[in-house]
Short mmCIF file of C-alpha atoms and ligand atoms in Angstrom, two decimals:
data_model
loop_
_atom_site.label_atom_id
_atom_site.label_comp_id
_atom_site.label_asym_id
_atom_site.label_seq_id
_atom_site.Cartn_x
_atom_site.Cartn_y
_atom_site.Cartn_z
CA MET Q 1 19.40 56.24 19.40
CA GLU Q 2 21.98 58.46 21.05
CA ARG Q 3 21.45 62.22 20.91
CA PHE Q 4 24.05 64.96 21.30
CA ASP Q 5 24.04 68.74 21.64
CA THR Q 6 27.21 69.28 19.62
CA LEU Q 7 28.58 67.68 16.49
CA LEU Q 8 31.88 67.12 18.28
CA GLU Q 9 30.22 64.95 20.93
CA ALA Q 10 28.34 63.06 18.22
CA ALA Q 11 31.52 62.62 16.16
CA LYS Q 12 33.47 61.32 19.15
CA PHE Q 13 30.76 58.79 19.84
CA ALA Q 14 30.42 57.83 16.18
CA ALA Q 15 34.19 57.27 16.04
CA THR Q 16 33.73 54.40 18.49
CA LEU Q 17 31.40 52.74 15.95
CA CYS Q 18 33.11 53.32 12.61
CA LYS Q 19 36.23 54.94 11.15
CA ASN Q 20 35.22 56.47 7.83
CA TRP Q 21 32.26 58.48 6.62
CA SER Q 22 31.10 59.92 3.37
CA PHE Q 23 29.12 63.13 3.30
CA ALA Q 24 25.53 62.56 2.18
CA THR Q 25 25.24 65.49 -0.22
CA SER Q 26 28.70 65.48 -1.85
CA ASP Q 27 31.54 62.99 -2.41
CA GLU Q 28 33.53 64.46 0.45
CA ARG Q 29 34.97 61.79 2.71
CA PHE Q 30 36.08 61.94 6.32
CA ASP Q 31 38.26 59.82 8.55
CA VAL Q 32 38.06 60.16 12.35
CA LYS Q 33 40.59 62.99 12.50
CA GLY Q 34 38.97 64.89 9.64
CA LEU Q 35 35.53 64.46 11.14
CA LEU Q 36 36.59 65.74 14.56
CA ILE Q 37 38.25 68.81 13.03
CA LEU Q 38 35.16 69.53 10.96
CA ALA Q 39 32.95 69.01 14.03
CA GLU Q 40 34.91 71.49 16.12
CA THR Q 41 34.77 74.10 13.37
CA SER Q 42 31.09 73.51 12.75
CA ASP Q 43 30.20 73.76 16.46
CA SER Q 44 32.03 77.06 16.92
CA GLU Q 45 31.19 78.73 13.62
CA ASP Q 46 27.78 77.32 12.83
CA PRO Q 47 26.12 75.99 16.01
CA ILE Q 48 22.73 74.33 15.62
CA ASP Q 49 19.50 75.73 17.03
CA GLU Q 50 18.56 75.05 20.62
CA ASP Q 51 15.69 72.76 19.66
CA SER Q 52 17.85 70.74 17.26
CA PHE Q 53 20.31 68.02 18.15
CA TRP Q 54 22.64 65.46 16.61
CA VAL Q 55 21.91 61.76 16.56
CA VAL Q 56 24.14 58.76 15.92
CA SER Q 57 22.76 55.52 14.52
CA PRO Q 58 23.90 52.09 15.77
CA ALA Q 59 26.27 51.87 12.77
CA GLY Q 60 27.81 55.29 13.42
CA VAL Q 61 25.86 57.36 10.90
CA ILE Q 62 25.57 60.95 12.11
CA GLY Q 63 22.36 62.87 11.53
CA LEU Q 64 21.06 66.30 12.39
CA CYS Q 65 17.61 66.32 13.90
CA VAL Q 66 16.08 69.70 13.17
CA GLY Q 67 13.54 70.90 15.69
CA GLY Q 68 13.46 67.47 17.31
CA GLU Q 69 11.63 65.84 14.40
CA ASP Q 70 13.01 65.16 10.91
CA ILE Q 71 16.50 63.74 10.71
CA ASP Q 72 18.97 64.73 8.00
CA TRP Q 73 21.51 61.93 7.82
CA LEU Q 74 24.69 63.81 6.90
CA PHE Q 75 27.65 61.52 7.56
CA ILE Q 76 27.11 58.04 6.21
CA SER Q 77 29.11 55.23 7.78
CA ASP Q 78 31.32 53.18 5.47
CA ASN Q 79 30.55 50.08 7.53
CA THR Q 80 26.89 49.82 6.64
CA PRO Q 81 26.08 52.18 3.75
CA ASN Q 82 22.68 50.57 3.35
CA GLU Q 83 21.60 50.84 6.95
CA ASP Q 84 17.89 51.44 7.32
CA LEU Q 85 17.77 54.92 8.85
CA PRO Q 86 14.62 56.47 10.28
CA ALA Q 87 13.52 59.76 8.73
CA GLU Q 88 12.16 61.01 12.03
CA TYR Q 89 13.35 60.97 15.59
CA GLN Q 90 11.25 58.62 17.71
CA VAL Q 91 10.86 59.70 21.28
CA GLU Q 92 10.64 56.70 23.54
CA PRO Q 93 7.26 56.58 25.22
CA GLN Q 94 7.45 57.64 28.83
CA ILE Q 95 6.60 54.87 31.27
CA ASN Q 96 5.20 56.29 34.48
CA PHE Q 97 3.97 53.20 36.25
CA CYS Q 98 5.05 49.57 36.23
CA PRO Q 99 2.51 47.59 34.16
CA ALA Q 100 2.93 44.57 36.45
CA CYS Q 101 2.80 45.91 40.00
CA GLY Q 102 1.73 49.51 39.49
CA ALA Q 103 4.67 51.05 41.33
CA PRO Q 104 5.79 54.50 40.06
CA ALA Q 105 8.64 54.04 37.59
CA VAL Q 106 11.78 56.16 37.59
CA PRO Q 107 11.90 58.11 34.27
CA GLY Q 108 14.08 56.23 31.80
CA ALA Q 109 14.44 53.20 34.10
CA ARG Q 110 14.81 49.87 32.37
CA PHE Q 111 13.48 47.77 35.22
CA CYS Q 112 10.82 48.26 37.84
CA GLY Q 113 12.46 49.16 41.16
CA LYS Q 114 9.83 47.23 43.10
CA CYS Q 115 9.13 43.98 41.27
CA GLY Q 116 12.08 43.98 38.86
CA ILE Q 117 10.31 43.32 35.55
CA ALA Q 118 11.78 44.87 32.41
CA LEU Q 119 10.02 48.12 31.52
CA ARG Q 120 11.81 48.53 28.19
CA SER Q 121 12.78 46.05 25.54
CA LYS Q 122 16.21 47.59 24.90
ZN1 LIG O 201 6.81 46.44 39.10
#
């Protein structure tokens, strides 16, 4: 799942995945332009805490992850309104050593730099 420090960055990314959103807690609706305007205003007038961040689901749903744990899904994508959304942010487990050859793995690397096996499934 992608994470972003500002709503504007999250909205720009989400706009590549879907074109219309409905707000989770009201019947307000947003198109791309409306969402970007709202995002800019929100970032400047009501920035989120340092330990919080925005996340975007594969279908373009935008959520606010408060304190790096629970996710409030705020902007629901019109494309897949019934998408199964996690309630908590899952940190990918850190892989420090290649399970096959034991070589130290670069943080976040998808493949072992020595033997080439896949370290992550996605
Ligand atoms: Zn290896």
